[in-house]
mmCIF file with all atom_site columns, C-alpha atoms in Angstrom:
data_model
loop_
_atom_site.group_PDB
_atom_site.id
_atom_site.type_symbol
_atom_site.label_atom_id
_atom_site.label_alt_id
_atom_site.label_comp_id
_atom_site.label_asym_id
_atom_site.label_entity_id
_atom_site.label_seq_id
_atom_site.pdbx_PDB_ins_code
_atom_site.Cartn_x
_atom_site.Cartn_y
_atom_site.Cartn_z
_atom_site.occupancy
_atom_site.B_iso_or_equiv
_atom_site.pdbx_formal_charge
_atom_site.auth_seq_id
_atom_site.auth_comp_id
_atom_site.auth_asym_id
_atom_site.auth_atom_id
_atom_site.pdbx_PDB_model_num
ATOM 1   C CA . MET H 1 1   ? 0.094  0.085   0.180   1.00 0.00 ? 1   MET H CA 1
ATOM 2   C CA . THR H 1 2   ? 0.844  3.485   -0.585  1.00 0.00 ? 2   THR H CA 1
ATOM 3   C CA . THR H 1 3   ? 0.364  6.760   0.868   1.00 0.00 ? 3   THR H CA 1
ATOM 4   C CA . PHE H 1 4   ? 0.837  10.339  -0.516  1.00 0.00 ? 4   PHE H CA 1
ATOM 5   C CA . ALA H 1 5   ? 1.162  13.221  1.877   1.00 0.00 ? 5   ALA H CA 1
ATOM 6   C CA . SER H 1 6   ? 1.204  15.993  0.441   1.00 0.00 ? 6   SER H CA 1
ATOM 7   C CA . ASP H 1 7   ? 5.053  16.291  0.907   1.00 0.00 ? 7   ASP H CA 1
ATOM 8   C CA . ARG H 1 8   ? 6.591  12.663  1.119   1.00 0.00 ? 8   ARG H CA 1
ATOM 9   C CA . VAL H 1 9   ? 5.838  8.935   -0.386  1.00 0.00 ? 9   VAL H CA 1
ATOM 10  C CA . HIS H 1 10  ? 5.419  6.315   2.186   1.00 0.00 ? 10  HIS H CA 1
ATOM 11  C CA . ASP H 1 11  ? 5.717  2.637   -0.149  1.00 0.00 ? 11  ASP H CA 1
ATOM 12  C CA . THR H 1 12  ? 4.962  0.119   2.134   1.00 0.00 ? 12  THR H CA 1
ATOM 13  C CA . VAL H 1 13  ? 5.373  -2.636  0.470   1.00 0.00 ? 13  VAL H CA 1
ATOM 14  C CA . ALA H 1 14  ? 9.826  -1.744  -0.537  1.00 0.00 ? 14  ALA H CA 1
ATOM 15  C CA . HIS H 1 15  ? 9.374  -0.163  3.083   1.00 0.00 ? 15  HIS H CA 1
ATOM 16  C CA . LEU H 1 16  ? 10.916 3.711   2.055   1.00 0.00 ? 16  LEU H CA 1
ATOM 17  C CA . SER H 1 17  ? 9.176  6.876   3.023   1.00 0.00 ? 17  SER H CA 1
ATOM 18  C CA . TYR H 1 18  ? 11.081 10.046  0.439   1.00 0.00 ? 18  TYR H CA 1
ATOM 19  C CA . ARG H 1 19  ? 10.541 13.277  -0.334  1.00 0.00 ? 19  ARG H CA 1
ATOM 20  C CA . CYS H 1 20  ? 7.981  13.965  -2.961  1.00 0.00 ? 20  CYS H CA 1
ATOM 21  C CA . PRO H 1 21  ? 8.909  17.452  -4.271  1.00 0.00 ? 21  PRO H CA 1
ATOM 22  C CA . GLN H 1 22  ? 6.196  20.540  -4.952  1.00 0.00 ? 22  GLN H CA 1
ATOM 23  C CA . GLY H 1 23  ? 4.407  19.917  -8.592  1.00 0.00 ? 23  GLY H CA 1
ATOM 24  C CA . TRP H 1 24  ? 5.167  16.518  -8.957  1.00 0.00 ? 24  TRP H CA 1
ATOM 25  C CA . LEU H 1 25  ? 2.864  14.159  -8.701  1.00 0.00 ? 25  LEU H CA 1
ATOM 26  C CA . LEU H 1 26  ? 1.813  10.360  -7.459  1.00 0.00 ? 26  LEU H CA 1
ATOM 27  C CA . GLY H 1 27  ? 1.450  7.617   -10.328 1.00 0.00 ? 27  GLY H CA 1
ATOM 28  C CA . THR H 1 28  ? -1.864 6.352   -10.304 1.00 0.00 ? 28  THR H CA 1
ATOM 29  C CA . ASP H 1 29  ? -1.536 3.593   -12.687 1.00 0.00 ? 29  ASP H CA 1
ATOM 30  C CA . PRO H 1 30  ? -0.229 -0.354  -11.954 1.00 0.00 ? 30  PRO H CA 1
ATOM 31  C CA . LEU H 1 31  ? 3.068  -0.644  -11.996 1.00 0.00 ? 31  LEU H CA 1
ATOM 32  C CA . ASP H 1 32  ? 5.177  -3.361  -13.445 1.00 0.00 ? 32  ASP H CA 1
ATOM 33  C CA . SER H 1 33  ? 6.982  -5.629  -10.931 1.00 0.00 ? 33  SER H CA 1
ATOM 34  C CA . PRO H 1 34  ? 9.324  -4.501  -9.437  1.00 0.00 ? 34  PRO H CA 1
ATOM 35  C CA . PHE H 1 35  ? 7.903  -1.423  -9.036  1.00 0.00 ? 35  PHE H CA 1
ATOM 36  C CA . SER H 1 36  ? 5.421  0.093   -6.565  1.00 0.00 ? 36  SER H CA 1
ATOM 37  C CA . THR H 1 37  ? 4.979  3.455   -6.206  1.00 0.00 ? 37  THR H CA 1
ATOM 38  C CA . SER H 1 38  ? 6.207  5.969   -8.537  1.00 0.00 ? 38  SER H CA 1
ATOM 39  C CA . ILE H 1 39  ? 6.249  9.812   -8.821  1.00 0.00 ? 39  ILE H CA 1
ATOM 40  C CA . THR H 1 40  ? 6.680  11.813  -11.769 1.00 0.00 ? 40  THR H CA 1
ATOM 41  C CA . ASN H 1 41  ? 7.176  16.093  -12.975 1.00 0.00 ? 41  ASN H CA 1
ATOM 42  C CA . GLY H 1 42  ? 4.831  15.648  -15.687 1.00 0.00 ? 42  GLY H CA 1
ATOM 43  C CA . THR H 1 43  ? 7.781  16.295  -18.096 1.00 0.00 ? 43  THR H CA 1
ATOM 44  C CA . GLY H 1 44  ? 9.799  13.210  -18.256 1.00 0.00 ? 44  GLY H CA 1
ATOM 45  C CA . ALA H 1 45  ? 11.250 12.932  -15.006 1.00 0.00 ? 45  ALA H CA 1
ATOM 46  C CA . ILE H 1 46  ? 10.528 9.829   -13.472 1.00 0.00 ? 46  ILE H CA 1
ATOM 47  C CA . VAL H 1 47  ? 11.435 8.142   -9.288  1.00 0.00 ? 47  VAL H CA 1
ATOM 48  C CA . VAL H 1 48  ? 10.082 4.538   -8.841  1.00 0.00 ? 48  VAL H CA 1
ATOM 49  C CA . SER H 1 49  ? 10.579 2.915   -5.944  1.00 0.00 ? 49  SER H CA 1
ATOM 50  C CA . GLY H 1 50  ? 10.430 -1.437  -5.309  1.00 0.00 ? 50  GLY H CA 1
ATOM 51  C CA . ARG H 1 51  ? 11.781 -4.392  -3.396  1.00 0.00 ? 51  ARG H CA 1
ATOM 52  C CA . TRP H 1 52  ? 13.861 -7.216  -4.723  1.00 0.00 ? 52  TRP H CA 1
ATOM 53  C CA . ASP H 1 53  ? 11.674 -10.453 -3.981  1.00 0.00 ? 53  ASP H CA 1
ATOM 54  C CA . ASP H 1 54  ? 13.151 -14.039 -3.901  1.00 0.00 ? 54  ASP H CA 1
ATOM 55  C CA . LEU H 1 55  ? 16.860 -13.534 -2.220  1.00 0.00 ? 55  LEU H CA 1
ATOM 56  C CA . PRO H 1 56  ? 18.231 -16.202 -0.369  1.00 0.00 ? 56  PRO H CA 1
ATOM 57  C CA . THR H 1 57  ? 18.090 -15.194 3.471   1.00 0.00 ? 57  THR H CA 1
ATOM 58  C CA . ASP H 1 58  ? 21.095 -14.186 4.626   1.00 0.00 ? 58  ASP H CA 1
ATOM 59  C CA . ALA H 1 59  ? 21.586 -9.645  3.944   1.00 0.00 ? 59  ALA H CA 1
ATOM 60  C CA . PRO H 1 60  ? 23.705 -9.105  0.621   1.00 0.00 ? 60  PRO H CA 1
ATOM 61  C CA . SER H 1 61  ? 26.954 -8.034  1.343   1.00 0.00 ? 61  SER H CA 1
ATOM 62  C CA . GLY H 1 62  ? 28.569 -4.374  0.718   1.00 0.00 ? 62  GLY H CA 1
ATOM 63  C CA . ASP H 1 63  ? 29.872 -5.709  -3.134  1.00 0.00 ? 63  ASP H CA 1
ATOM 64  C CA . GLU H 1 64  ? 26.586 -7.613  -4.144  1.00 0.00 ? 64  GLU H CA 1
ATOM 65  C CA . LEU H 1 65  ? 24.860 -4.002  -3.036  1.00 0.00 ? 65  LEU H CA 1
ATOM 66  C CA . ILE H 1 66  ? 27.242 -2.313  -5.374  1.00 0.00 ? 66  ILE H CA 1
ATOM 67  C CA . ALA H 1 67  ? 26.742 -5.242  -8.245  1.00 0.00 ? 67  ALA H CA 1
ATOM 68  C CA . GLY H 1 68  ? 23.031 -4.759  -7.786  1.00 0.00 ? 68  GLY H CA 1
ATOM 69  C CA . ALA H 1 69  ? 22.953 -0.522  -7.762  1.00 0.00 ? 69  ALA H CA 1
ATOM 70  C CA . ALA H 1 70  ? 25.259 -0.980  -11.325 1.00 0.00 ? 70  ALA H CA 1
ATOM 71  C CA . TRP H 1 71  ? 22.279 -3.216  -12.575 1.00 0.00 ? 71  TRP H CA 1
ATOM 72  C CA . LEU H 1 72  ? 19.279 -1.716  -11.889 1.00 0.00 ? 72  LEU H CA 1
ATOM 73  C CA . ALA H 1 73  ? 21.298 1.568   -13.717 1.00 0.00 ? 73  ALA H CA 1
ATOM 74  C CA . SER H 1 74  ? 22.164 0.058   -16.279 1.00 0.00 ? 74  SER H CA 1
ATOM 75  C CA . GLU H 1 75  ? 19.014 -2.190  -17.125 1.00 0.00 ? 75  GLU H CA 1
ATOM 76  C CA . TYR H 1 76  ? 16.161 0.983   -15.641 1.00 0.00 ? 76  TYR H CA 1
ATOM 77  C CA . GLY H 1 77  ? 18.683 3.273   -16.640 1.00 0.00 ? 77  GLY H CA 1
ATOM 78  C CA . GLU H 1 78  ? 18.485 2.004   -20.747 1.00 0.00 ? 78  GLU H CA 1
ATOM 79  C CA . PHE H 1 79  ? 13.887 0.854   -19.702 1.00 0.00 ? 79  PHE H CA 1
ATOM 80  C CA . PHE H 1 80  ? 13.930 3.967   -19.706 1.00 0.00 ? 80  PHE H CA 1
ATOM 81  C CA . LEU H 1 81  ? 15.887 5.576   -21.527 1.00 0.00 ? 81  LEU H CA 1
ATOM 82  C CA . PRO H 1 82  ? 16.503 3.254   -24.825 1.00 0.00 ? 82  PRO H CA 1
ATOM 83  C CA . PHE H 1 83  ? 18.145 6.210   -27.225 1.00 0.00 ? 83  PHE H CA 1
ATOM 84  C CA . ASP H 1 84  ? 22.023 5.713   -28.116 1.00 0.00 ? 84  ASP H CA 1
ATOM 85  C CA . GLY H 1 85  ? 23.746 7.920   -26.110 1.00 0.00 ? 85  GLY H CA 1
ATOM 86  C CA . ASN H 1 86  ? 27.143 7.441   -24.217 1.00 0.00 ? 86  ASN H CA 1
ATOM 87  C CA . ARG H 1 87  ? 27.642 6.722   -20.099 1.00 0.00 ? 87  ARG H CA 1
ATOM 88  C CA . THR H 1 88  ? 29.335 10.091  -18.802 1.00 0.00 ? 88  THR H CA 1
ATOM 89  C CA . ASN H 1 89  ? 29.684 10.887  -14.291 1.00 0.00 ? 89  ASN H CA 1
ATOM 90  C CA . VAL H 1 90  ? 29.541 6.938   -13.734 1.00 0.00 ? 90  VAL H CA 1
ATOM 91  C CA . VAL H 1 91  ? 29.339 6.941   -10.320 1.00 0.00 ? 91  VAL H CA 1
ATOM 92  C CA . ILE H 1 92  ? 29.404 3.654   -7.931  1.00 0.00 ? 92  ILE H CA 1
ATOM 93  C CA . GLU H 1 93  ? 29.518 2.947   -4.624  1.00 0.00 ? 93  GLU H CA 1
ATOM 94  C CA . ASN H 1 94  ? 28.419 2.445   -0.980  1.00 0.00 ? 94  ASN H CA 1
ATOM 95  C CA . ALA H 1 95  ? 26.192 4.336   1.157   1.00 0.00 ? 95  ALA H CA 1
ATOM 96  C CA . ASN H 1 96  ? 23.934 4.161   4.122   1.00 0.00 ? 96  ASN H CA 1
ATOM 97  C CA . VAL H 1 97  ? 20.015 4.948   4.712   1.00 0.00 ? 97  VAL H CA 1
ATOM 98  C CA . ALA H 1 98  ? 19.511 5.003   8.637   1.00 0.00 ? 98  ALA H CA 1
ATOM 99  C CA . GLY H 1 99  ? 22.361 2.789   8.940   1.00 0.00 ? 99  GLY H CA 1
ATOM 100 C CA . ARG H 1 100 ? 21.611 -0.172  6.669   1.00 0.00 ? 100 ARG H CA 1
ATOM 101 C CA . PRO H 1 101 ? 23.917 -0.765  3.958   1.00 0.00 ? 101 PRO H CA 1
ATOM 102 C CA . ALA H 1 102 ? 23.558 0.298   0.916   1.00 0.00 ? 102 ALA H CA 1
ATOM 103 C CA . ALA H 1 103 ? 24.267 1.470   -2.307  1.00 0.00 ? 103 ALA H CA 1
ATOM 104 C CA . ARG H 1 104 ? 24.507 4.022   -5.282  1.00 0.00 ? 104 ARG H CA 1
ATOM 105 C CA . ALA H 1 105 ? 24.782 4.158   -9.018  1.00 0.00 ? 105 ALA H CA 1
ATOM 106 C CA . GLY H 1 106 ? 24.492 5.895   -11.974 1.00 0.00 ? 106 GLY H CA 1
ATOM 107 C CA . TYR H 1 107 ? 25.769 8.151   -14.823 1.00 0.00 ? 107 TYR H CA 1
ATOM 108 C CA . GLY H 1 108 ? 24.721 10.594  -16.621 1.00 0.00 ? 108 GLY H CA 1
ATOM 109 C CA . LEU H 1 109 ? 23.700 10.292  -20.950 1.00 0.00 ? 109 LEU H CA 1
ATOM 110 C CA . VAL H 1 110 ? 24.965 12.557  -23.248 1.00 0.00 ? 110 VAL H CA 1
ATOM 111 C CA . PHE H 1 111 ? 23.343 11.833  -27.060 1.00 0.00 ? 111 PHE H CA 1
ATOM 112 C CA . ASP H 1 112 ? 23.298 13.261  -29.695 1.00 0.00 ? 112 ASP H CA 1
ATOM 113 C CA . PRO H 1 113 ? 23.410 17.552  -29.333 1.00 0.00 ? 113 PRO H CA 1
ATOM 114 C CA . ASP H 1 114 ? 20.812 17.406  -31.758 1.00 0.00 ? 114 ASP H CA 1
ATOM 115 C CA . ALA H 1 115 ? 18.609 14.810  -30.441 1.00 0.00 ? 115 ALA H CA 1
ATOM 116 C CA . ARG H 1 116 ? 17.962 15.135  -27.459 1.00 0.00 ? 116 ARG H CA 1
ATOM 117 C CA . ASP H 1 117 ? 19.063 16.921  -24.188 1.00 0.00 ? 117 ASP H CA 1
ATOM 118 C CA . PRO H 1 118 ? 20.946 14.800  -21.176 1.00 0.00 ? 118 PRO H CA 1
ATOM 119 C CA . ALA H 1 119 ? 19.945 12.248  -18.922 1.00 0.00 ? 119 ALA H CA 1
ATOM 120 C CA . TYR H 1 120 ? 20.594 11.392  -15.727 1.00 0.00 ? 120 TYR H CA 1
ATOM 121 C CA . ILE H 1 121 ? 20.477 7.970   -14.011 1.00 0.00 ? 121 ILE H CA 1
ATOM 122 C CA . ARG H 1 122 ? 20.418 7.537   -10.414 1.00 0.00 ? 122 ARG H CA 1
ATOM 123 C CA . VAL H 1 123 ? 19.573 4.712   -8.296  1.00 0.00 ? 123 VAL H CA 1
ATOM 124 C CA . LEU H 1 124 ? 19.873 3.584   -4.298  1.00 0.00 ? 124 LEU H CA 1
ATOM 125 C CA . VAL H 1 125 ? 19.746 -0.127  -2.755  1.00 0.00 ? 125 VAL H CA 1
ATOM 126 C CA . VAL H 1 126 ? 19.165 -0.504  0.584   1.00 0.00 ? 126 VAL H CA 1
ATOM 127 C CA . ALA H 1 127 ? 19.159 -4.256  2.938   1.00 0.00 ? 127 ALA H CA 1
ATOM 128 C CA . LEU H 1 128 ? 16.567 -3.774  4.522   1.00 0.00 ? 128 LEU H CA 1
ATOM 129 C CA . THR H 1 129 ? 16.436 -7.283  6.400   1.00 0.00 ? 129 THR H CA 1
ATOM 130 C CA . GLY H 1 130 ? 18.128 -10.665 4.995   1.00 0.00 ? 130 GLY H CA 1
ATOM 131 C CA . ASP H 1 131 ? 15.448 -11.403 2.579   1.00 0.00 ? 131 ASP H CA 1
ATOM 132 C CA . LEU H 1 132 ? 14.379 -7.592  2.319   1.00 0.00 ? 132 LEU H CA 1
ATOM 133 C CA . VAL H 1 133 ? 15.877 -5.547  -0.924  1.00 0.00 ? 133 VAL H CA 1
ATOM 134 C CA . SER H 1 134 ? 14.563 -2.071  -1.540  1.00 0.00 ? 134 SER H CA 1
ATOM 135 C CA . PHE H 1 135 ? 15.353 0.295   -4.403  1.00 0.00 ? 135 PHE H CA 1
ATOM 136 C CA . LEU H 1 136 ? 14.999 4.189   -4.854  1.00 0.00 ? 136 LEU H CA 1
ATOM 137 C CA . LEU H 1 137 ? 15.017 4.530   -9.034  1.00 0.00 ? 137 LEU H CA 1
ATOM 138 C CA . ALA H 1 138 ? 15.160 8.087   -10.626 1.00 0.00 ? 138 ALA H CA 1
ATOM 139 C CA . VAL H 1 139 ? 15.958 8.682   -14.380 1.00 0.00 ? 139 VAL H CA 1
ATOM 140 C CA . GLY H 1 140 ? 15.416 12.141  -16.280 1.00 0.00 ? 140 GLY H CA 1
ATOM 141 C CA . PRO H 1 141 ? 16.456 15.386  -17.279 1.00 0.00 ? 141 PRO H CA 1
ATOM 142 C CA . ASP H 1 142 ? 19.637 16.326  -16.851 1.00 0.00 ? 142 ASP H CA 1
ATOM 143 C CA . ALA H 1 143 ? 18.635 18.898  -15.394 1.00 0.00 ? 143 ALA H CA 1
ATOM 144 C CA . GLU H 1 144 ? 16.202 17.037  -12.697 1.00 0.00 ? 144 GLU H CA 1
ATOM 145 C CA . ARG H 1 145 ? 20.478 15.924  -11.107 1.00 0.00 ? 145 ARG H CA 1
ATOM 146 C CA . HIS H 1 146 ? 19.720 18.000  -8.516  1.00 0.00 ? 146 HIS H CA 1
ATOM 147 C CA . VAL H 1 147 ? 15.717 17.257  -7.875  1.00 0.00 ? 147 VAL H CA 1
ATOM 148 C CA . PHE H 1 148 ? 16.789 14.210  -7.882  1.00 0.00 ? 148 PHE H CA 1
ATOM 149 C CA . ASP H 1 149 ? 19.383 13.157  -5.495  1.00 0.00 ? 149 ASP H CA 1
ATOM 150 C CA . GLY H 1 150 ? 17.496 15.870  -2.806  1.00 0.00 ? 150 GLY H CA 1
ATOM 151 C CA . ILE H 1 151 ? 14.717 12.834  -3.329  1.00 0.00 ? 151 ILE H CA 1
ATOM 152 C CA . LEU H 1 152 ? 17.521 10.501  -2.949  1.00 0.00 ? 152 LEU H CA 1
ATOM 153 C CA . ALA H 1 153 ? 18.711 11.639  -0.052  1.00 0.00 ? 153 ALA H CA 1
ATOM 154 C CA . SER H 1 154 ? 15.552 12.128  1.786   1.00 0.00 ? 154 SER H CA 1
ATOM 155 C CA . THR H 1 155 ? 14.947 8.293   1.559   1.00 0.00 ? 155 THR H CA 1
ATOM 156 C CA . GLN H 1 156 ? 14.048 6.909   5.453   1.00 0.00 ? 156 GLN H CA 1
ATOM 157 C CA . VAL H 1 157 ? 13.213 3.597   5.791   1.00 0.00 ? 157 VAL H CA 1
ATOM 158 C CA . LEU H 1 158 ? 9.413  2.854   7.450   1.00 0.00 ? 158 LEU H CA 1
ATOM 159 C CA . THR H 1 159 ? 10.160 -0.736  9.763   1.00 0.00 ? 159 THR H CA 1
ATOM 160 C CA . PRO H 1 160 ? 10.026 -3.260  7.732   1.00 0.00 ? 160 PRO H CA 1
#
């Protein structure tokens, strides 16, 4: 179940809460798995949250979280932006959210200047329990990078 406050999304499936910037809207259409919530600014920027199911009962290692974040950024960056371009400013790093192990990954995507504006992809993966790993994915125009980074930085854990 997803609840929506005026400035936060509370995703009770992914057990994450994150900031919803003014003017952004909560998605109302059903989402395909693994996504459970989405917000958009209506001009091509989207943030989705979800969880990875069917994981082993052992908590993933830091390296596994980083690999998962890198995979999500690549896989869903290409899903949401299926255009030829060059990746720039690749980021793959350890993080933590409320003391829980996490990882961040992402990149900029530069297209032929005549084709479209540059894009920005970021993912935050959080290990909540041994078998519960959730994520927040942001994809959209590079002009929204600071908004995306703020949303990911606002992530809080809802007790699983």
